[in-house]
mmCIF file of C-alpha atoms and ligand atoms in Angstrom:
data_model
loop_
_atom_site.group_PDB
_atom_site.id
_atom_site.type_symbol
_atom_site.label_atom_id
_atom_site.label_comp_id
_atom_site.label_asym_id
_atom_site.label_seq_id
_atom_site.Cartn_x
_atom_site.Cartn_y
_atom_site.Cartn_z
ATOM 1 C CA UNK A 575 -6.088 -38.976 -23.247
ATOM 2 C CA UNK A 576 -5.445 -35.331 -22.944
ATOM 3 C CA UNK A 577 -8.075 -32.986 -20.961
ATOM 4 C CA UNK A 578 -8.202 -29.659 -22.522
ATOM 5 C CA UNK A 579 -10.458 -27.202 -21.086
ATOM 6 C CA UNK A 580 -11.696 -23.935 -22.303
ATOM 7 C CA UNK A 581 -12.585 -21.324 -19.757
ATOM 8 C CA UNK A 582 -14.899 -18.427 -20.346
ATOM 9 C CA UNK A 583 -15.183 -15.341 -18.208
ATOM 10 C CA UNK A 584 -18.175 -12.461 -18.568
ATOM 11 C CA UNK A 585 -19.123 -11.764 -14.790
ATOM 12 C CA UNK A 586 -18.263 -7.808 -14.905
ATOM 13 C CA UNK A 587 -16.254 -5.471 -17.677
ATOM 14 C CA UNK A 588 -13.611 -8.260 -18.961
ATOM 15 C CA UNK A 589 -14.286 -10.195 -21.520
ATOM 16 C CA UNK A 590 -11.558 -13.684 -21.351
ATOM 17 C CA UNK A 591 -10.985 -16.616 -22.607
ATOM 18 C CA UNK A 592 -8.252 -19.584 -21.808
ATOM 19 C CA UNK A 593 -7.093 -22.981 -22.552
ATOM 20 C CA UNK A 594 -5.678 -25.372 -20.278
ATOM 21 C CA UNK A 595 -4.151 -28.739 -20.981
ATOM 22 C CA UNK A 596 -3.613 -31.224 -18.707
ATOM 23 C CA UNK A 597 -3.712 -28.705 -15.984
ATOM 24 C CA UNK A 598 -1.050 -26.296 -17.764
ATOM 25 C CA UNK A 599 -2.000 -23.038 -19.393
ATOM 26 C CA UNK A 600 -1.733 -22.193 -23.036
ATOM 27 C CA UNK A 601 -3.262 -19.715 -23.664
ATOM 28 C CA UNK A 602 -5.141 -16.486 -21.777
ATOM 29 C CA UNK A 603 -6.987 -13.803 -23.622
ATOM 30 C CA UNK A 604 -8.668 -10.856 -21.836
ATOM 31 C CA UNK A 605 -10.429 -8.084 -23.638
ATOM 32 C CA UNK A 606 -10.875 -4.912 -21.147
ATOM 33 C CA UNK A 607 -13.521 -2.715 -21.725
ATOM 34 C CA UNK A 608 -12.581 0.946 -21.790
ATOM 35 C CA UNK A 609 -16.248 2.371 -22.699
ATOM 36 C CA UNK A 610 -16.763 2.686 -18.947
ATOM 37 C CA UNK A 611 -14.080 4.768 -18.386
ATOM 38 C CA UNK A 612 -16.464 8.187 -19.019
ATOM 39 C CA UNK A 613 -18.776 7.442 -16.563
ATOM 40 C CA UNK A 614 -16.583 6.549 -13.444
ATOM 41 C CA UNK A 615 -17.720 2.987 -13.284
ATOM 42 C CA UNK A 616 -19.215 -0.093 -14.919
ATOM 43 C CA UNK A 617 -22.470 0.803 -16.932
ATOM 44 C CA UNK A 618 -24.083 -2.898 -17.206
ATOM 45 C CA UNK A 619 -25.832 -2.187 -20.056
ATOM 46 C CA UNK A 620 -22.778 -1.427 -22.375
ATOM 47 C CA UNK A 621 -20.930 -4.196 -20.723
ATOM 48 C CA UNK A 622 -23.091 -6.898 -21.889
ATOM 49 C CA UNK A 623 -23.019 -5.265 -25.594
ATOM 50 C CA UNK A 624 -19.616 -5.536 -25.264
ATOM 51 C CA UNK A 625 -19.076 -8.928 -23.977
ATOM 52 C CA UNK A 626 -21.273 -9.794 -27.123
ATOM 53 C CA UNK A 627 -18.850 -8.041 -29.569
ATOM 54 C CA UNK A 628 -15.699 -9.427 -27.704
ATOM 55 C CA UNK A 629 -16.841 -12.938 -27.168
ATOM 56 C CA UNK A 630 -16.039 -14.385 -30.616
ATOM 57 C CA UNK A 631 -12.743 -12.816 -31.589
ATOM 58 C CA UNK A 632 -11.596 -13.708 -27.826
ATOM 59 C CA UNK A 633 -12.551 -17.204 -27.924
ATOM 60 C CA UNK A 634 -10.888 -17.742 -31.314
ATOM 61 C CA UNK A 635 -8.033 -15.761 -30.072
ATOM 62 C CA UNK A 636 -7.284 -18.097 -27.080
ATOM 63 C CA UNK A 637 -7.444 -21.255 -29.094
ATOM 64 C CA UNK A 638 -5.243 -20.004 -32.127
ATOM 65 C CA UNK A 639 -2.748 -18.838 -29.485
ATOM 66 C CA UNK A 640 -2.876 -22.172 -27.744
ATOM 67 C CA UNK A 641 -2.718 -23.939 -31.159
ATOM 68 C CA UNK A 642 -5.609 -26.058 -30.398
ATOM 69 C CA UNK A 643 -9.011 -26.407 -32.379
ATOM 70 C CA UNK A 644 -12.337 -26.838 -31.094
ATOM 71 C CA UNK A 645 -13.034 -30.483 -31.752
ATOM 72 C CA UNK A 646 -10.243 -31.252 -29.633
ATOM 73 C CA UNK A 647 -11.608 -29.444 -26.491
ATOM 74 C CA UNK A 648 -12.553 -31.875 -23.691
ATOM 75 C CA UNK A 649 -15.277 -29.684 -22.392
ATOM 76 C CA UNK A 650 -16.160 -25.667 -21.652
ATOM 77 C CA UNK A 651 -15.951 -23.924 -18.420
ATOM 78 C CA UNK A 652 -17.891 -20.699 -17.672
ATOM 79 C CA UNK A 653 -18.388 -18.022 -14.929
ATOM 80 C CA UNK A 654 -22.064 -18.729 -13.596
ATOM 81 C CA UNK A 655 -21.858 -16.280 -11.095
ATOM 82 C CA UNK A 656 -22.070 -13.919 -9.199
ATOM 83 C CA UNK A 657 -21.371 -11.006 -11.377
ATOM 84 C CA UNK A 658 -23.790 -8.596 -13.514
ATOM 85 C CA UNK A 659 -26.519 -10.527 -15.052
ATOM 86 C CA UNK A 660 -26.483 -9.115 -18.401
ATOM 87 C CA UNK A 661 -22.622 -10.153 -18.751
ATOM 88 C CA UNK A 662 -23.080 -13.242 -17.551
ATOM 89 C CA UNK A 663 -25.826 -14.560 -20.148
ATOM 90 C CA UNK A 664 -23.332 -13.465 -22.665
ATOM 91 C CA UNK A 665 -20.631 -16.254 -21.258
ATOM 92 C CA UNK A 666 -23.439 -18.521 -20.530
ATOM 93 C CA UNK A 667 -25.121 -18.457 -23.637
ATOM 94 C CA UNK A 668 -22.175 -18.660 -25.769
ATOM 95 C CA UNK A 669 -20.720 -21.663 -23.373
ATOM 96 C CA UNK A 670 -24.193 -23.358 -23.830
ATOM 97 C CA UNK A 671 -24.199 -23.010 -27.907
ATOM 98 C CA UNK A 672 -20.449 -24.122 -27.898
ATOM 99 C CA UNK A 673 -21.070 -27.466 -25.827
ATOM 100 C CA UNK A 674 -24.071 -28.231 -27.816
ATOM 101 C CA UNK A 675 -22.324 -27.639 -31.247
ATOM 102 C CA UNK A 676 -19.071 -29.841 -30.100
ATOM 103 C CA UNK A 677 -21.154 -32.360 -28.004
ATOM 104 C CA UNK A 678 -19.131 -31.690 -25.282
ATOM 105 C CA UNK A 679 -19.994 -31.385 -21.090
ATOM 106 C CA UNK A 680 -20.429 -27.991 -19.693
ATOM 107 C CA UNK A 681 -18.794 -27.000 -16.337
ATOM 108 C CA UNK A 682 -20.069 -24.004 -14.628
ATOM 109 C CA UNK A 683 -17.653 -22.289 -12.182
ATOM 110 C CA UNK A 684 -18.342 -19.915 -9.213
ATOM 111 C CA UNK A 685 -16.084 -16.925 -10.136
ATOM 112 C CA UNK A 686 -15.016 -16.422 -6.440
ATOM 113 C CA UNK A 687 -13.638 -20.045 -6.429
ATOM 114 C CA UNK A 688 -11.794 -19.255 -9.668
ATOM 115 C CA UNK A 689 -10.346 -16.275 -7.969
ATOM 116 C CA UNK A 690 -8.877 -18.577 -5.147
ATOM 117 C CA UNK A 691 -7.728 -21.437 -7.790
ATOM 118 C CA UNK A 692 -5.987 -18.911 -9.559
ATOM 119 C CA UNK A 693 -3.209 -20.011 -7.181
ATOM 120 C CA UNK A 694 -3.238 -23.564 -8.649
ATOM 121 C CA UNK A 695 -2.849 -21.900 -12.703
ATOM 122 C CA UNK A 696 0.647 -23.933 -14.082
ATOM 123 C CA UNK A 697 1.888 -21.749 -17.012
ATOM 124 C CA UNK A 698 4.560 -24.617 -18.052
ATOM 125 C CA UNK A 699 4.483 -28.693 -16.910
ATOM 126 C CA UNK A 700 6.759 -27.634 -13.810
ATOM 127 C CA UNK A 701 6.389 -27.673 -10.142
ATOM 128 C CA UNK A 702 5.130 -24.090 -8.946
ATOM 129 C CA UNK A 703 4.981 -23.304 -5.569
ATOM 130 C CA UNK A 704 1.216 -24.232 -4.757
ATOM 131 C CA UNK A 705 -0.517 -23.502 -1.709
ATOM 132 C CA UNK A 706 -1.227 -26.734 0.302
ATOM 133 C CA UNK A 707 -4.820 -27.533 1.967
ATOM 134 C CA UNK A 708 -6.036 -26.274 4.043
ATOM 135 C CA UNK A 709 -4.901 -22.655 3.527
ATOM 136 C CA UNK A 710 -6.640 -18.756 4.047
ATOM 137 C CA UNK A 711 -7.483 -17.061 1.316
ATOM 138 C CA UNK A 712 -7.938 -13.499 1.567
ATOM 139 C CA UNK A 713 -10.198 -12.504 -1.371
ATOM 140 C CA UNK A 714 -10.222 -9.422 -2.129
ATOM 141 C CA UNK A 715 -11.980 -7.426 -5.274
ATOM 142 C CA UNK A 716 -14.530 -4.625 -6.012
ATOM 143 C CA UNK A 717 -17.184 -6.727 -5.227
ATOM 144 C CA UNK A 718 -15.664 -8.963 -2.289
ATOM 145 C CA UNK A 719 -13.517 -8.950 0.491
ATOM 146 C CA UNK A 720 -13.881 -12.580 2.194
ATOM 147 C CA UNK A 721 -11.772 -14.631 4.200
ATOM 148 C CA UNK A 722 -12.101 -18.054 3.057
ATOM 149 C CA UNK A 723 -10.878 -21.765 4.528
ATOM 150 C CA UNK A 724 -9.845 -23.743 1.684
ATOM 151 C CA UNK A 725 -9.918 -27.159 2.779
ATOM 152 C CA UNK A 726 -9.771 -28.909 -0.896
ATOM 153 C CA UNK A 727 -10.499 -27.807 -4.626
ATOM 154 C CA UNK A 728 -13.900 -28.314 -4.047
ATOM 155 C CA UNK A 729 -14.095 -27.648 -0.623
ATOM 156 C CA UNK A 730 -14.438 -23.916 0.931
ATOM 157 C CA UNK A 731 -15.874 -22.176 3.674
ATOM 158 C CA UNK A 732 -16.252 -18.189 4.293
ATOM 159 C CA UNK A 733 -15.340 -17.890 7.409
ATOM 160 C CA UNK A 734 -15.791 -13.589 7.376
ATOM 161 C CA UNK A 735 -16.901 -11.524 4.838
ATOM 162 C CA UNK A 736 -17.655 -7.495 4.377
ATOM 163 C CA UNK A 737 -21.169 -6.594 5.872
ATOM 164 C CA UNK A 738 -21.006 -3.368 3.635
ATOM 165 C CA UNK A 739 -18.671 -2.358 1.132
ATOM 166 C CA UNK A 740 -15.865 -4.080 -0.673
ATOM 167 C CA UNK A 741 -12.321 -3.424 -0.335
ATOM 168 C CA UNK A 742 -11.986 -2.562 -3.757
ATOM 169 C CA UNK A 743 -15.506 -0.508 -3.649
ATOM 170 C CA UNK A 744 -14.114 1.954 -0.887
ATOM 171 C CA UNK A 745 -10.876 2.298 -2.854
ATOM 172 C CA UNK A 746 -12.846 3.155 -5.886
ATOM 173 C CA UNK A 747 -15.389 5.235 -4.574
ATOM 174 C CA UNK A 748 -12.743 7.583 -2.643
ATOM 175 C CA UNK A 749 -10.638 7.795 -5.546
ATOM 176 C CA UNK A 750 -13.693 8.992 -7.716
ATOM 177 C CA UNK A 751 -14.470 11.763 -4.684
ATOM 178 C CA UNK A 752 -10.873 12.833 -5.104
ATOM 179 C CA UNK A 753 -11.458 13.311 -9.170
ATOM 180 C CA UNK A 754 -8.665 10.624 -9.691
ATOM 181 C CA UNK A 755 -11.003 8.304 -12.728
ATOM 182 C CA UNK A 756 -11.839 4.879 -12.862
ATOM 183 C CA UNK A 757 -10.702 2.105 -11.567
ATOM 184 C CA UNK A 758 -9.271 3.819 -8.815
ATOM 185 C CA UNK A 759 -7.196 0.978 -7.097
ATOM 186 C CA UNK A 760 -4.245 1.347 -9.649
ATOM 187 C CA UNK A 761 -4.097 5.104 -9.332
ATOM 188 C CA UNK A 762 -4.403 4.809 -5.837
ATOM 189 C CA UNK A 763 -1.554 2.597 -5.338
ATOM 190 C CA UNK A 764 0.542 4.208 -7.685
ATOM 191 C CA UNK A 765 0.542 7.581 -5.840
ATOM 192 C CA UNK A 766 0.693 5.968 -2.524
ATOM 193 C CA UNK A 767 4.063 4.785 -3.042
ATOM 194 C CA UNK A 768 5.167 8.550 -2.862
ATOM 195 C CA UNK A 769 2.979 9.680 0.168
ATOM 196 C CA UNK A 770 3.291 9.545 3.773
ATOM 197 C CA UNK A 771 0.530 6.804 5.095
ATOM 198 C CA UNK A 772 0.849 8.221 8.593
ATOM 199 C CA UNK A 773 -0.383 11.577 7.184
ATOM 200 C CA UNK A 774 -3.883 11.456 7.808
ATOM 201 C CA UNK A 775 -5.832 9.184 10.287
ATOM 202 C CA UNK A 776 -9.702 7.794 9.028
ATOM 203 C CA UNK A 777 -11.864 5.624 10.997
ATOM 204 C CA UNK A 778 -11.335 1.944 11.338
ATOM 205 C CA UNK A 779 -14.273 -0.584 12.245
ATOM 206 C CA UNK A 780 -14.419 -2.119 15.537
ATOM 207 C CA UNK A 781 -17.196 -4.765 14.576
ATOM 208 C CA UNK A 782 -16.515 -8.627 16.194
ATOM 209 C CA UNK A 783 -15.795 -11.532 14.884
ATOM 210 C CA UNK A 784 -13.911 -12.080 10.997
ATOM 211 C CA UNK A 785 -16.368 -9.750 9.151
ATOM 212 C CA UNK A 786 -14.884 -6.438 7.629
ATOM 213 C CA UNK A 787 -16.784 -2.976 7.404
ATOM 214 C CA UNK A 788 -15.547 -0.254 5.011
ATOM 215 C CA UNK A 789 -18.382 2.227 4.893
ATOM 216 C CA UNK A 790 -17.520 3.778 7.986
ATOM 217 C CA UNK A 791 -14.019 4.517 6.729
ATOM 218 C CA UNK A 792 -15.194 5.923 3.719
ATOM 219 C CA UNK A 793 -17.431 7.907 5.254
ATOM 220 C CA UNK A 794 -14.753 9.778 7.487
ATOM 221 C CA UNK A 795 -12.590 9.948 4.037
ATOM 222 C CA UNK A 796 -15.409 12.218 2.640
ATOM 223 C CA UNK A 797 -15.973 14.455 5.590
ATOM 224 C CA UNK A 798 -12.392 14.710 6.239
ATOM 225 C CA UNK A 799 -12.124 16.155 2.583
ATOM 226 C CA UNK A 800 -14.900 18.178 2.632
ATOM 227 C CA UNK A 801 -13.934 20.136 6.085
ATOM 228 C CA UNK A 802 -10.181 20.489 4.098
ATOM 229 C CA UNK A 803 -11.364 21.733 1.209
ATOM 230 C CA UNK A 804 -13.076 24.337 3.158
ATOM 231 C CA UNK A 805 -10.033 25.779 4.228
ATOM 232 C CA UNK A 806 -7.991 25.303 0.975
ATOM 233 C CA UNK A 807 -10.019 24.482 -2.394
ATOM 234 C CA UNK A 808 -6.570 22.863 -3.856
ATOM 235 C CA UNK A 809 -6.648 20.475 -1.132
ATOM 236 C CA UNK A 810 -6.625 17.132 -2.866
ATOM 237 C CA UNK A 811 -4.112 18.911 -5.371
ATOM 238 C CA UNK A 812 -1.924 19.406 -2.853
ATOM 239 C CA UNK A 813 -2.133 16.409 -0.650
ATOM 240 C CA UNK A 814 -3.059 13.545 -3.105
ATOM 241 C CA UNK A 815 -0.210 11.508 -2.410
ATOM 242 C CA UNK A 816 -0.375 11.412 1.179
ATOM 243 C CA UNK A 817 -4.315 10.792 0.835
ATOM 244 C CA UNK A 818 -3.515 7.821 -1.497
ATOM 245 C CA UNK A 819 -1.151 6.319 0.916
ATOM 246 C CA UNK A 820 -3.181 6.903 4.491
ATOM 247 C CA UNK A 821 -5.880 5.692 2.530
ATOM 248 C CA UNK A 822 -4.219 2.489 1.472
ATOM 249 C CA UNK A 823 -2.487 1.954 4.943
ATOM 250 C CA UNK A 824 -5.862 2.187 6.360
ATOM 251 C CA UNK A 825 -7.085 -0.344 4.136
ATOM 252 C CA UNK A 826 -4.659 -2.766 4.305
ATOM 253 C CA UNK A 827 -4.614 -2.554 8.211
ATOM 254 C CA UNK A 828 -7.778 -3.458 8.481
ATOM 255 C CA UNK A 829 -7.928 -6.359 5.909
ATOM 256 C CA UNK A 830 -4.616 -7.476 7.799
ATOM 257 C CA UNK A 831 -6.150 -7.412 11.218
ATOM 258 C CA UNK A 832 -8.735 -9.680 11.114
ATOM 259 C CA UNK A 833 -6.562 -12.187 8.822
ATOM 260 C CA UNK A 834 -3.941 -12.394 11.494
ATOM 261 C CA UNK A 835 -6.951 -13.222 13.926
ATOM 262 C CA UNK A 836 -8.181 -16.143 11.743
ATOM 263 C CA UNK A 837 -4.464 -17.293 11.149
ATOM 264 C CA UNK A 838 -4.093 -17.072 14.593
ATOM 265 C CA UNK A 839 -7.165 -19.044 15.784
ATOM 266 C CA UNK A 840 -7.050 -21.434 13.160
ATOM 267 C CA UNK A 841 -3.747 -21.945 13.843
ATOM 268 C CA UNK A 842 -2.769 -21.959 9.809
ATOM 269 C CA UNK A 843 0.207 -20.343 8.316
ATOM 270 C CA UNK A 844 -0.317 -21.212 4.376
ATOM 271 C CA UNK A 845 -2.057 -17.685 3.664
ATOM 272 C CA UNK A 846 -2.932 -16.641 0.140
ATOM 273 C CA UNK A 847 -4.419 -13.384 -1.090
ATOM 274 C CA UNK A 848 -6.730 -13.119 -4.330
ATOM 275 C CA UNK A 849 -8.818 -11.021 -6.330
ATOM 276 C CA UNK A 850 -8.225 -7.621 -8.257
ATOM 277 C CA UNK A 851 -7.112 -5.615 -4.829
ATOM 278 C CA UNK A 852 -4.732 -8.412 -4.046
ATOM 279 C CA UNK A 853 -2.496 -6.128 -7.304
ATOM 280 C CA UNK A 854 -2.325 -3.483 -4.485
ATOM 281 C CA UNK A 855 1.366 -3.118 -3.557
ATOM 282 C CA UNK A 856 0.824 -2.229 -0.113
ATOM 283 C CA UNK A 857 -1.049 -5.234 0.511
ATOM 284 C CA UNK A 858 1.660 -7.233 -0.756
ATOM 285 C CA UNK A 859 4.162 -5.688 1.482
ATOM 286 C CA UNK A 860 1.929 -6.266 4.003
ATOM 287 C CA UNK A 861 1.940 -10.204 3.147
ATOM 288 C CA UNK A 862 5.840 -10.347 3.017
ATOM 289 C CA UNK A 863 5.809 -8.449 6.169
ATOM 290 C CA UNK A 864 3.604 -10.937 7.952
ATOM 291 C CA UNK A 865 5.685 -13.570 6.565
ATOM 292 C CA UNK A 866 8.773 -12.484 7.956
ATOM 293 C CA UNK A 867 6.990 -11.775 11.218
ATOM 294 C CA UNK A 868 4.638 -14.507 11.757
ATOM 295 C CA UNK A 869 6.151 -17.470 9.829
ATOM 296 C CA UNK A 870 3.388 -17.368 7.218
ATOM 297 C CA UNK A 871 3.980 -19.178 3.914
ATOM 298 C CA UNK A 872 2.423 -17.078 1.470
ATOM 299 C CA UNK A 873 1.086 -16.841 -2.015
ATOM 300 C CA UNK A 874 0.777 -14.024 -4.063
ATOM 301 C CA UNK A 875 -0.488 -14.143 -7.480
ATOM 302 C CA UNK A 876 1.118 -12.722 -10.878
ATOM 303 C CA UNK A 877 -0.565 -9.403 -11.561
ATOM 304 C CA UNK A 878 -2.090 -10.960 -14.659
ATOM 305 C CA UNK A 879 -4.008 -13.446 -12.571
ATOM 306 C CA UNK A 880 -5.300 -10.869 -9.901
ATOM 307 C CA UNK A 881 -8.044 -8.709 -11.839
ATOM 308 C CA UNK A 882 -10.572 -11.035 -13.969
ATOM 309 C CA UNK A 883 -9.115 -13.323 -16.143
ATOM 310 C CA UNK A 884 -10.603 -16.972 -17.924
ATOM 311 C CA UNK A 885 -7.201 -19.108 -16.770
ATOM 312 C CA UNK A 886 -8.439 -19.276 -13.184
ATOM 313 C CA UNK A 887 -11.991 -20.333 -14.815
ATOM 314 C CA UNK A 888 -10.410 -22.716 -17.098
ATOM 315 C CA UNK A 889 -7.959 -24.170 -14.037
ATOM 316 C CA UNK A 890 -11.457 -24.772 -11.548
ATOM 317 C CA UNK A 891 -13.314 -26.200 -14.608
ATOM 318 C CA UNK A 892 -10.398 -28.651 -15.239
ATOM 319 C CA UNK A 893 -10.332 -29.887 -11.549
ATOM 320 C CA UNK A 894 -14.004 -30.343 -11.934
ATOM 321 C CA UNK A 895 -13.776 -32.413 -14.495
ATOM 322 C CA UNK A 896 -11.343 -34.714 -12.980
ATOM 323 C CA UNK A 897 -14.215 -34.939 -10.391
ATOM 324 C CA UNK A 898 -16.970 -35.478 -13.829
ATOM 325 C CA UNK A 899 -18.924 -32.757 -12.120
ATOM 326 C CA UNK A 900 -20.688 -31.342 -15.115
ATOM 327 C CA UNK A 901 -23.669 -29.237 -15.416
ATOM 328 C CA UNK A 902 -26.966 -29.552 -17.542
ATOM 329 C CA UNK A 903 -27.685 -27.471 -20.138
ATOM 330 C CA UNK A 904 -30.698 -25.415 -18.901
ATOM 331 C CA UNK A 905 -28.623 -23.949 -15.766
ATOM 332 C CA UNK A 906 -28.986 -20.701 -15.302
ATOM 333 C CA UNK A 907 -26.699 -17.696 -14.419
ATOM 334 C CA UNK A 908 -26.839 -16.296 -10.982
ATOM 335 C CA UNK A 909 -26.053 -12.786 -9.896
ATOM 336 C CA UNK A 910 -25.380 -13.332 -6.047
ATOM 337 C CA UNK A 911 -23.820 -16.331 -4.351
ATOM 338 C CA UNK A 912 -21.124 -17.007 -2.010
ATOM 339 C CA UNK A 913 -18.911 -19.766 -1.962
HETATM 340 O O1 KG4 B 172 -11.087 -8.694 -8.762
HETATM 341 P P1 KG4 B 172 -11.685 -7.648 -9.958
HETATM 342 O O2 KG4 B 172 -10.735 -7.169 -11.170
HETATM 343 O O3 KG4 B 172 -13.449 -7.511 -10.224
HETATM 344 C C1 KG4 B 172 -14.130 -7.335 -9.693
HETATM 345 O O4 KG4 B 172 -14.491 -6.874 -8.519
HETATM 346 O O5 KG4 B 172 -14.759 -6.957 -10.636
HETATM 347 O O6 KG4 B 172 -11.426 -6.379 -8.898
HETATM 348 C C2 KG4 B 172 -11.669 -4.904 -9.588
HETATM 349 C C3 KG4 B 172 -11.147 -3.918 -8.005
HETATM 350 C C4 KG4 B 172 -11.590 -2.489 -8.312
HETATM 351 O O7 KG4 B 172 -11.736 -1.874 -7.206
HETATM 352 C C5 KG4 B 172 -9.999 -2.153 -8.361
HETATM 353 O O8 KG4 B 172 -10.010 -0.922 -8.317
HETATM 354 C C6 KG4 B 172 -8.965 -2.763 -7.647
HETATM 355 O O9 KG4 B 172 -9.671 -4.417 -7.917
HETATM 356 N N1 KG4 B 172 -7.844 -2.760 -7.860
HETATM 357 C C7 KG4 B 172 -6.684 -2.461 -7.219
HETATM 358 C C8 KG4 B 172 -5.532 -2.581 -8.025
HETATM 359 N N2 KG4 B 172 -5.890 -3.040 -9.293
HETATM 360 C C9 KG4 B 172 -7.257 -2.983 -9.035
HETATM 361 N N3 KG4 B 172 -6.824 -1.950 -6.122
HETATM 362 C C10 KG4 B 172 -5.770 -1.359 -5.244
HETATM 363 N N4 KG4 B 172 -4.636 -1.366 -5.631
HETATM 364 C C11 KG4 B 172 -4.786 -2.018 -6.849
HETATM 365 N N5 KG4 B 172 -3.124 -2.256 -7.531
#
């Protein structure tokens, strides 16, 4: 019998629904919320309201594109957390209603697990290159920076993580003080391609072990800008490419340094990257260089699976379905959790 999973993602500011049949992706619809741009960051209450408006049309569209009816679904998988509570509640409540009305099981998915398992999304029924267990996954997004040891679909261990800001958060905050708009990641990425990564030097953390820290870099970026602006009020305008390139290079260097350390200590050369910041071209290039230099077998996701999407929730739901790992109706959402 076919296993058809509807996945729902609503943890932050993207409402998304996807359909996966026997492990193969049939549709992935994402409605992004432009309403936050004017505020320079996600406004939780506005995000919840937009999710409420989007969820029904997004699910209908995902089913339509997949050419699947509601009655054919085997289960509904949804992001339980971590994320913004109001946003999560929209997806969780929708999934509960859907599951009750159709009398099908519900599967709760950890958003971070979803980002990692995005590497197993198959678009056609053919063999795509997928990581072999155990592998390392660098998960870098607006809310997280973690090095994860992935032992199996359902067995992951966080070896290191940020003790303060996430990598994407640091990029977004620095870009905000440069007046570049929100979200800063894609803008910094674009400017960095035309800048000199060695033009400016910013602080790098010296914390032991496999953990990350980005708040020192952020502060040193802000202080440098303030000092430069005292001498030249148009400084940012004159140097935005170099500032972006130097900021990006520093963040990439910080990320890769700890990842190299883990890969060496654990003797693992299967290395994946996931999350919104994995769209960054500087980071992607660093992965390719490491593949050449250290013999890593690298896995870089398609751009559409880097930022939040329901395809990754549906594929995680598919693996949990095979394990009959369903959840009860009374399960609450959670805003904070690790893997
Ligand atoms: O995984 P994601 O979509 O969601 C959350 O963390 O909620 O990640 C979003 C983060 C933002 O910080 C955004 O600026 C960053 O990913 N990002 C990028 C790029 N595209 C998105 N950072 C650097 N370069 C990019 N091309």
